[in-house]
mmCIF file with all atom_site columns, C-alpha atoms in Angstrom:
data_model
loop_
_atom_site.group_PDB
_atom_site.id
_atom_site.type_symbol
_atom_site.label_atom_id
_atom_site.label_alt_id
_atom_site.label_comp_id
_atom_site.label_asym_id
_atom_site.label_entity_id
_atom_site.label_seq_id
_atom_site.pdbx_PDB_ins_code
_atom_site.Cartn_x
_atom_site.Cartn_y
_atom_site.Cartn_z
_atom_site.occupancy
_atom_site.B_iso_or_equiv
_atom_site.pdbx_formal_charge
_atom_site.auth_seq_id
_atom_site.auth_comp_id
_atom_site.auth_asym_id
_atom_site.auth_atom_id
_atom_site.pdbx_PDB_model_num
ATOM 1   C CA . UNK A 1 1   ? -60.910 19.288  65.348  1.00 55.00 ? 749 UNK A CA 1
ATOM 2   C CA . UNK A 1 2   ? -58.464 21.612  63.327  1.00 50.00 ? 750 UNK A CA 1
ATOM 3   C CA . UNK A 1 3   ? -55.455 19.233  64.677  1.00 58.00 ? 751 UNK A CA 1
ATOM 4   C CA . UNK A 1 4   ? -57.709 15.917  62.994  1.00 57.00 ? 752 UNK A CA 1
ATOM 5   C CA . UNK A 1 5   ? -58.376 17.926  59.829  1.00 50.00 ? 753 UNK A CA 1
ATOM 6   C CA . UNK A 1 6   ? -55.075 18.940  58.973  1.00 55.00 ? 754 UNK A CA 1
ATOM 7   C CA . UNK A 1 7   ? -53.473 15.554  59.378  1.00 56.00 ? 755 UNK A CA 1
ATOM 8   C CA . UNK A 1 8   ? -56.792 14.195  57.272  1.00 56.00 ? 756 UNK A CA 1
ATOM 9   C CA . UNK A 1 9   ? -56.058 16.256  54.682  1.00 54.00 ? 757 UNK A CA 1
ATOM 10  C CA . UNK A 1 10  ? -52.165 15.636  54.754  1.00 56.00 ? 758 UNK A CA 1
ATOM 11  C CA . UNK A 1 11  ? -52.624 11.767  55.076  1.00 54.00 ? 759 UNK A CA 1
ATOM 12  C CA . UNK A 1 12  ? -55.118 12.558  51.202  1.00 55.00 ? 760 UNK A CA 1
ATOM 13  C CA . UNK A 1 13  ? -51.925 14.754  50.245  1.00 56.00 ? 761 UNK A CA 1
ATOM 14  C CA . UNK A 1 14  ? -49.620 11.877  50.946  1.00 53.00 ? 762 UNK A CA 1
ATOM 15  C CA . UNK A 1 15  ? -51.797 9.344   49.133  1.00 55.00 ? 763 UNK A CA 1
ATOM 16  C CA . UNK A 1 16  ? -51.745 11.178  46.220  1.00 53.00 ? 764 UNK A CA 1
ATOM 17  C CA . UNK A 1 17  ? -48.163 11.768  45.902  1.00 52.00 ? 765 UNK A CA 1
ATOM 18  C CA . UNK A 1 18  ? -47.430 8.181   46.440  1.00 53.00 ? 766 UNK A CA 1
ATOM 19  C CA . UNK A 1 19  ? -50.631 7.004   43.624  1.00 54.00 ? 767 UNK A CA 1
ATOM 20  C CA . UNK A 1 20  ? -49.087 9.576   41.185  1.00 48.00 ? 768 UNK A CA 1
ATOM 21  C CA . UNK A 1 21  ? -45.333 8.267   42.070  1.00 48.00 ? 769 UNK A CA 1
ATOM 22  C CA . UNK A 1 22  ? -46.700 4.524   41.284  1.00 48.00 ? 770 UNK A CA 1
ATOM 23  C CA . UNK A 1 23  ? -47.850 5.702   37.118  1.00 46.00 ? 771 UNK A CA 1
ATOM 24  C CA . UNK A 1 24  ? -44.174 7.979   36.607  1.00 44.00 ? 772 UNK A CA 1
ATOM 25  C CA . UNK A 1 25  ? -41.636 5.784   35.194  1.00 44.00 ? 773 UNK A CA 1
ATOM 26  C CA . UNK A 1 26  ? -38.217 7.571   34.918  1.00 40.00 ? 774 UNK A CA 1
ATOM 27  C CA . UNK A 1 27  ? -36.749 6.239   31.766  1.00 38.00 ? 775 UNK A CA 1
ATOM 28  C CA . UNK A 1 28  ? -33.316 6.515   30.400  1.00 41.00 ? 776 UNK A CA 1
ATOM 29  C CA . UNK A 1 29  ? -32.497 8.414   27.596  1.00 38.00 ? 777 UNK A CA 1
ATOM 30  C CA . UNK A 1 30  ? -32.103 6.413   24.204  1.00 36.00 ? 778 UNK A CA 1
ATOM 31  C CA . UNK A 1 31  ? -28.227 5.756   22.957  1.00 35.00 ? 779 UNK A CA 1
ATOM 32  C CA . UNK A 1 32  ? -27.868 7.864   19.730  1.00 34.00 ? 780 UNK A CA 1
ATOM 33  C CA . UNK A 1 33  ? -29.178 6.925   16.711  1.00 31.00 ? 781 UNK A CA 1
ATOM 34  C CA . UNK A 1 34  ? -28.310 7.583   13.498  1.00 33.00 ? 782 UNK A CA 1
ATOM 35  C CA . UNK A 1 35  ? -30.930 9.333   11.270  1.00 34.00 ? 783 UNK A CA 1
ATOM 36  C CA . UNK A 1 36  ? -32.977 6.492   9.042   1.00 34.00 ? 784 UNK A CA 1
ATOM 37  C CA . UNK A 1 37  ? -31.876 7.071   5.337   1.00 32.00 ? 785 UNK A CA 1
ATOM 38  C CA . UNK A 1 38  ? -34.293 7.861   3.077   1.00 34.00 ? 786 UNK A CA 1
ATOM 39  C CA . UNK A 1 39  ? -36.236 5.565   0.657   1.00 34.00 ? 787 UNK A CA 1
ATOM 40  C CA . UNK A 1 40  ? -33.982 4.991   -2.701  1.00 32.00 ? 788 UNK A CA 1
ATOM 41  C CA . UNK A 1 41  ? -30.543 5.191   -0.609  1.00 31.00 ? 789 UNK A CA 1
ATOM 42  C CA . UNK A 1 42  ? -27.866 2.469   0.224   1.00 27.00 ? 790 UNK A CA 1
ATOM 43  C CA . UNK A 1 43  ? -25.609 2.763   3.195   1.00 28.00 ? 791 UNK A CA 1
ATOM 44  C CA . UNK A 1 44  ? -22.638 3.697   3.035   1.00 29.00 ? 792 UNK A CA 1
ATOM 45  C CA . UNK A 1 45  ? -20.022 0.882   3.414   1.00 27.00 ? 793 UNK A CA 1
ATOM 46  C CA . UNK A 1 46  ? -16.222 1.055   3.744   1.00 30.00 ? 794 UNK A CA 1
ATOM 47  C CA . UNK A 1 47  ? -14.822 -0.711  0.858   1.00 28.00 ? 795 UNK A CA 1
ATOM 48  C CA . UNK A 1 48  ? -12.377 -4.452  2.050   1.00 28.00 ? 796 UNK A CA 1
ATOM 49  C CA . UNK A 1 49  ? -9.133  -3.828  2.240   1.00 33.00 ? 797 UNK A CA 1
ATOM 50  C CA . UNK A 1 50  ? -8.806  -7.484  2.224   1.00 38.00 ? 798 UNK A CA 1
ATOM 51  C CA . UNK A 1 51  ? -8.090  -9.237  -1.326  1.00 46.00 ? 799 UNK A CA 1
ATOM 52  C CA . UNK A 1 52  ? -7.203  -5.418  -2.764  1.00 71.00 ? 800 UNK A CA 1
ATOM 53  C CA . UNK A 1 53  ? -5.211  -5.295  -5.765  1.00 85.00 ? 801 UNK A CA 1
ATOM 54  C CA . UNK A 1 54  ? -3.219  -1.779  -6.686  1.00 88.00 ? 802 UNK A CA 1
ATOM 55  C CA . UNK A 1 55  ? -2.810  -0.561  -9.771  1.00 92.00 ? 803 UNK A CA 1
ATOM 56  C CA . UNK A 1 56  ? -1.434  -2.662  -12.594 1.00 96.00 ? 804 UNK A CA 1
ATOM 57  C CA . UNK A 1 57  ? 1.289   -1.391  -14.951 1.00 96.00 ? 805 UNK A CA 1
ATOM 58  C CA . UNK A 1 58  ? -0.110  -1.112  -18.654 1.00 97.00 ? 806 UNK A CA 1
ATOM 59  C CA . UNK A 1 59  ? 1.704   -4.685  -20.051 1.00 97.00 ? 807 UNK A CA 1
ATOM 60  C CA . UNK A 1 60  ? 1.775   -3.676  -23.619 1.00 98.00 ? 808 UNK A CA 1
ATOM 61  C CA . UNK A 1 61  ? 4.706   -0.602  -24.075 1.00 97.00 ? 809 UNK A CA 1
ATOM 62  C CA . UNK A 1 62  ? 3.371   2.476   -25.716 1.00 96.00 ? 810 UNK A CA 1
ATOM 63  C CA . UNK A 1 63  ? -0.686  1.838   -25.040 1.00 96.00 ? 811 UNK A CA 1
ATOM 64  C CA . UNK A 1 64  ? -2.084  4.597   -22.375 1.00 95.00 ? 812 UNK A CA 1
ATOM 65  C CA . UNK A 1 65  ? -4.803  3.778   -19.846 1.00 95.00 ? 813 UNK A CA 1
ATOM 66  C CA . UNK A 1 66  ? -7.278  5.419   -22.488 1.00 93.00 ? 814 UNK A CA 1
ATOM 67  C CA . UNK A 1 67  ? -7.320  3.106   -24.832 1.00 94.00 ? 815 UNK A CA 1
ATOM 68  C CA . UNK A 1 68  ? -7.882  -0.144  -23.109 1.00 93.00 ? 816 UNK A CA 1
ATOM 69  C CA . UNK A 1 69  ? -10.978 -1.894  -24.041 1.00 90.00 ? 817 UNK A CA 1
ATOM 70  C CA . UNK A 1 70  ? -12.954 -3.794  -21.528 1.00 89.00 ? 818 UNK A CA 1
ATOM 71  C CA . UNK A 1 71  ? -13.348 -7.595  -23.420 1.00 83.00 ? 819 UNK A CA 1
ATOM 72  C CA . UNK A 1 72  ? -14.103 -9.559  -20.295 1.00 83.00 ? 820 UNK A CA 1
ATOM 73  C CA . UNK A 1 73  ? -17.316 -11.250 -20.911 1.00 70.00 ? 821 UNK A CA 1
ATOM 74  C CA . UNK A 1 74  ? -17.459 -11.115 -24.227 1.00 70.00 ? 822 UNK A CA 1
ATOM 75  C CA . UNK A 1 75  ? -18.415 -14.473 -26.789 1.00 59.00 ? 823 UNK A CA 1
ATOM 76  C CA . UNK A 1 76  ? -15.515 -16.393 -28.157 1.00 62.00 ? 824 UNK A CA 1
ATOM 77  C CA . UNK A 1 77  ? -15.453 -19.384 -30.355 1.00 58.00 ? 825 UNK A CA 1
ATOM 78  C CA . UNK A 1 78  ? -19.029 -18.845 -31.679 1.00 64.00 ? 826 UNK A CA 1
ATOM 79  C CA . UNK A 1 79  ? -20.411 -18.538 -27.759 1.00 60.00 ? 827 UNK A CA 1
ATOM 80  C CA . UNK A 1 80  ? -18.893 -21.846 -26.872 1.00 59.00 ? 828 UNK A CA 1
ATOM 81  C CA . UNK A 1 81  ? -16.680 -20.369 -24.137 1.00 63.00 ? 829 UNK A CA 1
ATOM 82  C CA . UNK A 1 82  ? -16.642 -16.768 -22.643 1.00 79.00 ? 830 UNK A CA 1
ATOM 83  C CA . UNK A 1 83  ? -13.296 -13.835 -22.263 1.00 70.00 ? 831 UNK A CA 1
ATOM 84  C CA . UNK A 1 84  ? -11.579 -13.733 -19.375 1.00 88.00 ? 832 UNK A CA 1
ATOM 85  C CA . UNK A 1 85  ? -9.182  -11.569 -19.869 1.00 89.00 ? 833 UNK A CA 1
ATOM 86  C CA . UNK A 1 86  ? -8.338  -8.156  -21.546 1.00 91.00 ? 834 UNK A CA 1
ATOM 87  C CA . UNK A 1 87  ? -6.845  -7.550  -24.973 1.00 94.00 ? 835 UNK A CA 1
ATOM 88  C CA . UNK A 1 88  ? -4.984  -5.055  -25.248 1.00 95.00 ? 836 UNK A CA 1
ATOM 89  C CA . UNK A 1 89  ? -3.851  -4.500  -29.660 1.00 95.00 ? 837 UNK A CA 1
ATOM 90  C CA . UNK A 1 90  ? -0.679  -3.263  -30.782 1.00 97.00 ? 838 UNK A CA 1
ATOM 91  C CA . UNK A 1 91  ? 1.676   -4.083  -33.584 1.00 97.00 ? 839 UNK A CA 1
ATOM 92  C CA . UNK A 1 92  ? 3.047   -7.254  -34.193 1.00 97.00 ? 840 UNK A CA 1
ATOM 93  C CA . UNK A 1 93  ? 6.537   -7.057  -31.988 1.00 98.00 ? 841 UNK A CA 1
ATOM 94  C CA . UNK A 1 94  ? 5.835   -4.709  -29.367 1.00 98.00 ? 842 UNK A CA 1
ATOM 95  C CA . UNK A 1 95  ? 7.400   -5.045  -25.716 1.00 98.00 ? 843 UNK A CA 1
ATOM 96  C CA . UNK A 1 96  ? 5.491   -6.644  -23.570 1.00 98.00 ? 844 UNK A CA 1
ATOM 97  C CA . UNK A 1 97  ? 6.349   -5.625  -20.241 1.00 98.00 ? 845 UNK A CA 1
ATOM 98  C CA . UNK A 1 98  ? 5.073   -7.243  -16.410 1.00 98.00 ? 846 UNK A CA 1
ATOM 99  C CA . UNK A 1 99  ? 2.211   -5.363  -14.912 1.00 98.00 ? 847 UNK A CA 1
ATOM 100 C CA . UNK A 1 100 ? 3.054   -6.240  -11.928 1.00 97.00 ? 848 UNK A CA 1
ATOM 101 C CA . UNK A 1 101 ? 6.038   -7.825  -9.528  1.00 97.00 ? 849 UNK A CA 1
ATOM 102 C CA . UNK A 1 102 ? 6.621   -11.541 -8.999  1.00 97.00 ? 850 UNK A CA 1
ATOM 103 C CA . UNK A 1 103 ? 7.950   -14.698 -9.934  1.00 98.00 ? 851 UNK A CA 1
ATOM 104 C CA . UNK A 1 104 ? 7.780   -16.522 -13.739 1.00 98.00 ? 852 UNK A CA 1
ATOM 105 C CA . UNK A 1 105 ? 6.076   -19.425 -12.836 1.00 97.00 ? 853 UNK A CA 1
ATOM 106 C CA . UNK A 1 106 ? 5.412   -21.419 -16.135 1.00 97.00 ? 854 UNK A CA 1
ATOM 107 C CA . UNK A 1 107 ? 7.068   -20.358 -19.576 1.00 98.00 ? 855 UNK A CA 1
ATOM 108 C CA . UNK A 1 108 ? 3.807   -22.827 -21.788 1.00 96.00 ? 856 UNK A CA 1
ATOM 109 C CA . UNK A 1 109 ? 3.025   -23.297 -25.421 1.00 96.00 ? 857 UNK A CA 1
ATOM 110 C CA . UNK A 1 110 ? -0.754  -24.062 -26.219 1.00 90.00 ? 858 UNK A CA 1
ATOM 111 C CA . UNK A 1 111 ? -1.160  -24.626 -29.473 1.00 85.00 ? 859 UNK A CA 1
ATOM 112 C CA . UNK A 1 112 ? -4.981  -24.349 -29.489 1.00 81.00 ? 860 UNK A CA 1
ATOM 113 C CA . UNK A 1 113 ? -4.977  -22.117 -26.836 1.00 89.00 ? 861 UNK A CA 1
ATOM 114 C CA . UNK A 1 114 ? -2.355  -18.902 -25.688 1.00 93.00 ? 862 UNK A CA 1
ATOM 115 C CA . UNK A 1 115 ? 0.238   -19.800 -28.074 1.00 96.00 ? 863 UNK A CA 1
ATOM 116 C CA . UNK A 1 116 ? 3.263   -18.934 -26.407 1.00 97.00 ? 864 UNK A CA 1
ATOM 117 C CA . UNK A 1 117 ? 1.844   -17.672 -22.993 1.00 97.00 ? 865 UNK A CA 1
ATOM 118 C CA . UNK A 1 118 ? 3.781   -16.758 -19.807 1.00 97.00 ? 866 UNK A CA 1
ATOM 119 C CA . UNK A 1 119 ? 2.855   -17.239 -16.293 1.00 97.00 ? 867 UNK A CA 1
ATOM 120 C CA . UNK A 1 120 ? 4.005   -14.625 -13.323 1.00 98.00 ? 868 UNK A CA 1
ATOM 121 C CA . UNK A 1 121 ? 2.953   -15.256 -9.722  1.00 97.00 ? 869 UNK A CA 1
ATOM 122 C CA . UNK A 1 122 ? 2.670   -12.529 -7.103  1.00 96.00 ? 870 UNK A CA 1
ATOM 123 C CA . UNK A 1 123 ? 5.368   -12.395 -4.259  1.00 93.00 ? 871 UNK A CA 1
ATOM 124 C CA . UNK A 1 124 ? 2.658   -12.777 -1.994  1.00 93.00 ? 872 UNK A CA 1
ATOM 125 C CA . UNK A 1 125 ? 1.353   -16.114 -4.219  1.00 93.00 ? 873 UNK A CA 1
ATOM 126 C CA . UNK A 1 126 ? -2.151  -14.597 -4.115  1.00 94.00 ? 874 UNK A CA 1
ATOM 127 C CA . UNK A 1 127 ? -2.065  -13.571 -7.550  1.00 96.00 ? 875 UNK A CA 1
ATOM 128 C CA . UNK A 1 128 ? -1.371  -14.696 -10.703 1.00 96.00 ? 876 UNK A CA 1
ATOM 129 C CA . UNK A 1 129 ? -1.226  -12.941 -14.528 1.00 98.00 ? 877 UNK A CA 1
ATOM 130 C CA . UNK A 1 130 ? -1.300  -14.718 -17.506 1.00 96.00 ? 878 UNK A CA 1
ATOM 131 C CA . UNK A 1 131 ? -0.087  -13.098 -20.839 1.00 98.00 ? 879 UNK A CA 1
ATOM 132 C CA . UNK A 1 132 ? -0.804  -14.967 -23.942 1.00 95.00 ? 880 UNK A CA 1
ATOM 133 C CA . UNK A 1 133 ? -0.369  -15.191 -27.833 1.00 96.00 ? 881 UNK A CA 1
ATOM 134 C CA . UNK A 1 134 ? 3.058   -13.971 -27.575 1.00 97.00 ? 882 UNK A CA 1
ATOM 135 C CA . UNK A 1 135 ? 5.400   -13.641 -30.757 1.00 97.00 ? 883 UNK A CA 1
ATOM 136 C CA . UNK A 1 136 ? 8.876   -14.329 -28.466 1.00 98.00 ? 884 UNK A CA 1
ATOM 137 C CA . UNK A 1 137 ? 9.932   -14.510 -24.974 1.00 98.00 ? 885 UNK A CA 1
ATOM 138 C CA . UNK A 1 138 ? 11.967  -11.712 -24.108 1.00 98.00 ? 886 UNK A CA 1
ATOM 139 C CA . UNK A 1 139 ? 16.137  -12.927 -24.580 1.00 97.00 ? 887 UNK A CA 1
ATOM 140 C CA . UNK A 1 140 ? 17.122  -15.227 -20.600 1.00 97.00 ? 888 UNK A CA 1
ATOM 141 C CA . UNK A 1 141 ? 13.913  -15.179 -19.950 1.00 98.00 ? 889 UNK A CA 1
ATOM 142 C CA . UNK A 1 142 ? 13.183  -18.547 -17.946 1.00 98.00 ? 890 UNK A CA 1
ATOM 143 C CA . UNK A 1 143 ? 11.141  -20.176 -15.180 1.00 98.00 ? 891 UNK A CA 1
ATOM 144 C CA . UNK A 1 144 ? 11.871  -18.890 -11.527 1.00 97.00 ? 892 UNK A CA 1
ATOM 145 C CA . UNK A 1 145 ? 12.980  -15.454 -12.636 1.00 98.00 ? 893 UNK A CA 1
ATOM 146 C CA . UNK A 1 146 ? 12.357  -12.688 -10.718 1.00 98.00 ? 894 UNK A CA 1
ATOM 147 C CA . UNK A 1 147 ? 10.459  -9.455  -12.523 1.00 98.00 ? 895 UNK A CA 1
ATOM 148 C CA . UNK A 1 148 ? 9.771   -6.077  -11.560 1.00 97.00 ? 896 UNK A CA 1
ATOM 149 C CA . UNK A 1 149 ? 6.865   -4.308  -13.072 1.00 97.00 ? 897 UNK A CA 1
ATOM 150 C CA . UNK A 1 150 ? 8.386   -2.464  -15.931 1.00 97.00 ? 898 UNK A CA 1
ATOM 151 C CA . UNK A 1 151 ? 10.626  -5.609  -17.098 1.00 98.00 ? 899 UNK A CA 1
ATOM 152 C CA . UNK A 1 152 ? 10.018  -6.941  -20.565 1.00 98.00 ? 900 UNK A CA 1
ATOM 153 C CA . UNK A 1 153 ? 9.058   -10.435 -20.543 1.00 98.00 ? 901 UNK A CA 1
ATOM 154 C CA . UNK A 1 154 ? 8.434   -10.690 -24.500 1.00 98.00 ? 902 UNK A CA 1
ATOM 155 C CA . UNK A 1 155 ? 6.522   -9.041  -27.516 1.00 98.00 ? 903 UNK A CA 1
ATOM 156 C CA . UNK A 1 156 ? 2.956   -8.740  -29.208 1.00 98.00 ? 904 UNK A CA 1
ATOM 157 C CA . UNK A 1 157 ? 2.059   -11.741 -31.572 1.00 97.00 ? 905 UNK A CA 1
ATOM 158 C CA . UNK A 1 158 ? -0.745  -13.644 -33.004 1.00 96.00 ? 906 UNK A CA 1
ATOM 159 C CA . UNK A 1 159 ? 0.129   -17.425 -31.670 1.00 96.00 ? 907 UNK A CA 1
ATOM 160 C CA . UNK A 1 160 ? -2.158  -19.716 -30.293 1.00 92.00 ? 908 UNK A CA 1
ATOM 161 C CA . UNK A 1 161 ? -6.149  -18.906 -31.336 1.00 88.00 ? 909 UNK A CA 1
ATOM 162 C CA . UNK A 1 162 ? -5.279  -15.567 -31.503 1.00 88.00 ? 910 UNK A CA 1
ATOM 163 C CA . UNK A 1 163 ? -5.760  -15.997 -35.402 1.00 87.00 ? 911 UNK A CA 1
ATOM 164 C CA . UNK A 1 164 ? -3.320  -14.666 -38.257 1.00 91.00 ? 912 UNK A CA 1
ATOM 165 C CA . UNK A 1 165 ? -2.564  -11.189 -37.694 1.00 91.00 ? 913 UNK A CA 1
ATOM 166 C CA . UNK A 1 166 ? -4.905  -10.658 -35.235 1.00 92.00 ? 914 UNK A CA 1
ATOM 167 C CA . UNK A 1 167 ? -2.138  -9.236  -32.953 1.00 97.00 ? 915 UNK A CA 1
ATOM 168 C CA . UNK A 1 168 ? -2.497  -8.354  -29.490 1.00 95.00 ? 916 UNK A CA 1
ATOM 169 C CA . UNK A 1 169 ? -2.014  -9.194  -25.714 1.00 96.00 ? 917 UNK A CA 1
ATOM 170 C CA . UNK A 1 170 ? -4.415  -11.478 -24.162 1.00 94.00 ? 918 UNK A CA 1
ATOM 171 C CA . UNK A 1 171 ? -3.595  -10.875 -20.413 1.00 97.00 ? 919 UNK A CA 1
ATOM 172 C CA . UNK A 1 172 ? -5.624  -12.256 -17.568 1.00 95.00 ? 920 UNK A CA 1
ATOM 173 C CA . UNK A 1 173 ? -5.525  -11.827 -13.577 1.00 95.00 ? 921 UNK A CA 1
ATOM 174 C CA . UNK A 1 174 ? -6.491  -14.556 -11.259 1.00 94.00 ? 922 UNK A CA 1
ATOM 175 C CA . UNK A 1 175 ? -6.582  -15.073 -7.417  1.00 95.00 ? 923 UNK A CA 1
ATOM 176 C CA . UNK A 1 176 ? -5.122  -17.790 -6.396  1.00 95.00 ? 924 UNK A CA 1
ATOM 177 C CA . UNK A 1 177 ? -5.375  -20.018 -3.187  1.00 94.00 ? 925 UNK A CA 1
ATOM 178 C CA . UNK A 1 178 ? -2.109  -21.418 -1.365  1.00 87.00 ? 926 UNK A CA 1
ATOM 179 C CA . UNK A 1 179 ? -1.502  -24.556 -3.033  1.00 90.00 ? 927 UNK A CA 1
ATOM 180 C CA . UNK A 1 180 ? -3.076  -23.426 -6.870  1.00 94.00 ? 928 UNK A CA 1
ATOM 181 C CA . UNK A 1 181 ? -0.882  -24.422 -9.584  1.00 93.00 ? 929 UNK A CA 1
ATOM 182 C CA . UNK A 1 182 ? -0.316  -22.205 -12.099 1.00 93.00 ? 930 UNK A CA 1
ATOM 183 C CA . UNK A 1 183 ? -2.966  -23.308 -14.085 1.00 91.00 ? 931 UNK A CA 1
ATOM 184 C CA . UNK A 1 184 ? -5.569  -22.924 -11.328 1.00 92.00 ? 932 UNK A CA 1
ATOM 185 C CA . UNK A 1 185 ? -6.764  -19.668 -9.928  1.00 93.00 ? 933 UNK A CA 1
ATOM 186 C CA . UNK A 1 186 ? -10.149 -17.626 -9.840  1.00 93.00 ? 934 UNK A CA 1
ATOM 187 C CA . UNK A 1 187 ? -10.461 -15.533 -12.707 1.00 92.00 ? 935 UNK A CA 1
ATOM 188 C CA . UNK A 1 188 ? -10.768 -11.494 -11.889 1.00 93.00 ? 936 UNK A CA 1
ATOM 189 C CA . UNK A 1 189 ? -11.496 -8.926  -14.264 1.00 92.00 ? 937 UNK A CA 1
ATOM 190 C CA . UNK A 1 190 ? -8.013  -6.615  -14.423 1.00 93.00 ? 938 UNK A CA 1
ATOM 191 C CA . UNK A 1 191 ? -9.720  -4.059  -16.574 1.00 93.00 ? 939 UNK A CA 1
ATOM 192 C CA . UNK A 1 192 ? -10.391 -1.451  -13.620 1.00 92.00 ? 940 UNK A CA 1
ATOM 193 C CA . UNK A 1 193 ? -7.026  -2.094  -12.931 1.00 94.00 ? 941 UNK A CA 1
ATOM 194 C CA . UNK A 1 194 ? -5.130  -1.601  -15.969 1.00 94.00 ? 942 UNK A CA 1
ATOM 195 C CA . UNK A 1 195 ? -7.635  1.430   -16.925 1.00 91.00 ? 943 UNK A CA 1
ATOM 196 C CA . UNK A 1 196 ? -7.254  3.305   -13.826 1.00 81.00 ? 944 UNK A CA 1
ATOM 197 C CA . UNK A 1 197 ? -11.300 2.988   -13.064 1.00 66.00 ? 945 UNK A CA 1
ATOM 198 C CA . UNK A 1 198 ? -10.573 1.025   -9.375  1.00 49.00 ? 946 UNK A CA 1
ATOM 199 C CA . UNK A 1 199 ? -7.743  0.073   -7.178  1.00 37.00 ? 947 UNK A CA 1
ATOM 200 C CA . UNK A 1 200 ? -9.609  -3.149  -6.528  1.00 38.00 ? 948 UNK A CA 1
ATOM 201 C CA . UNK A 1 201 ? -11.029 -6.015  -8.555  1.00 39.00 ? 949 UNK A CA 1
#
């Protein structure tokens, strides 16, 4: 009688164990997991390396990072067209010198446009920059020359639209696909880059 009670009760024993074995689940634990931000913040993103730009070389000799004006965007012509570029005033004359290495591409007068404007493409040919209402070329200076940033290509005039005695240097930065002619490009703001505020556009 003892013998048939014990093995009742063990048999209920074992029934339990095995009913309460059947509802545990053993689960994993969860991969970390970074901490939600909190309402109002953006995440944190490493900037592209691709497409980067380093700093340019201030084109106009004598004119410090300081006292570059950011033009892009401004009105032109009455609003008909919009800047895409950054002047940069000095006196009539002054060096202008390459911001940047490369290749002169196009030595081009526009009469309506740059006035006498010069062309340099990037070693890379990924960049192009474009200075404009120049008084002179600098003396050899020709199509296919090589420049080093630092090397004078010309000086500070008022040709082109720039208007009389308006003097300055337009100079524009675009990025340029393979086969882009030296016309061509997508226009980028280089005022970051001449102004030390970025080292990419």
């Amino acid at each position: 009688m003892l013998r048939r009670l014990t093995m009742g009760v063990g048999l209920v024993l074992l029934l339990a164990l095995a009913g309460l074995a059947s509802i545990i689940r053993i689960v994993p634990a969860p991969p970390d997991v970074p901490p939600a931000q909190a309402p109002g913040q953006v995440a944190e993103v490493p900037a592209p390396s691709e497409g980067s730009h380093p700093m340019l070389v201030v084109p106009v000799q004598g004119v410090s990072r300081a006292q570059i004006v950011d033009s892009w965007g401004q009105s032109r012509a009455n609003g008909a067209r919009l800047h895409q570029a950054t002047d940069i005033v000095a006196p009539e004359g002054t060096p202008v010198i390459a911001a940047a290495p490369g290749t002169v591409e196009k030595l081009f007068y526009s009469e309506g446009g740059g006035g006498i404007t010069l062309y340099v493409r990037s070693s890379d040919r990924q960049w192009s920059y474009y200075y404009a209402h120049l008084q002179r070329y600098a003396p050899g200076m020709v199509e296919g020359m090589r420049v080093r940033a630092g090397d004078l290509l010309g000086f500070v005039g008022d040709t082109g639209n720039s208007g009389a005695g308006n003097f300055h240097l337009h100079f524009a930065l675009s990025r340029m696909e393979p086969g882009d002619s030296w016309w061509k490009g997508q226009p980028v703001n280089p005022y970051p880059l001449l102004a030390g505020r970025s080292a990419a556009p």
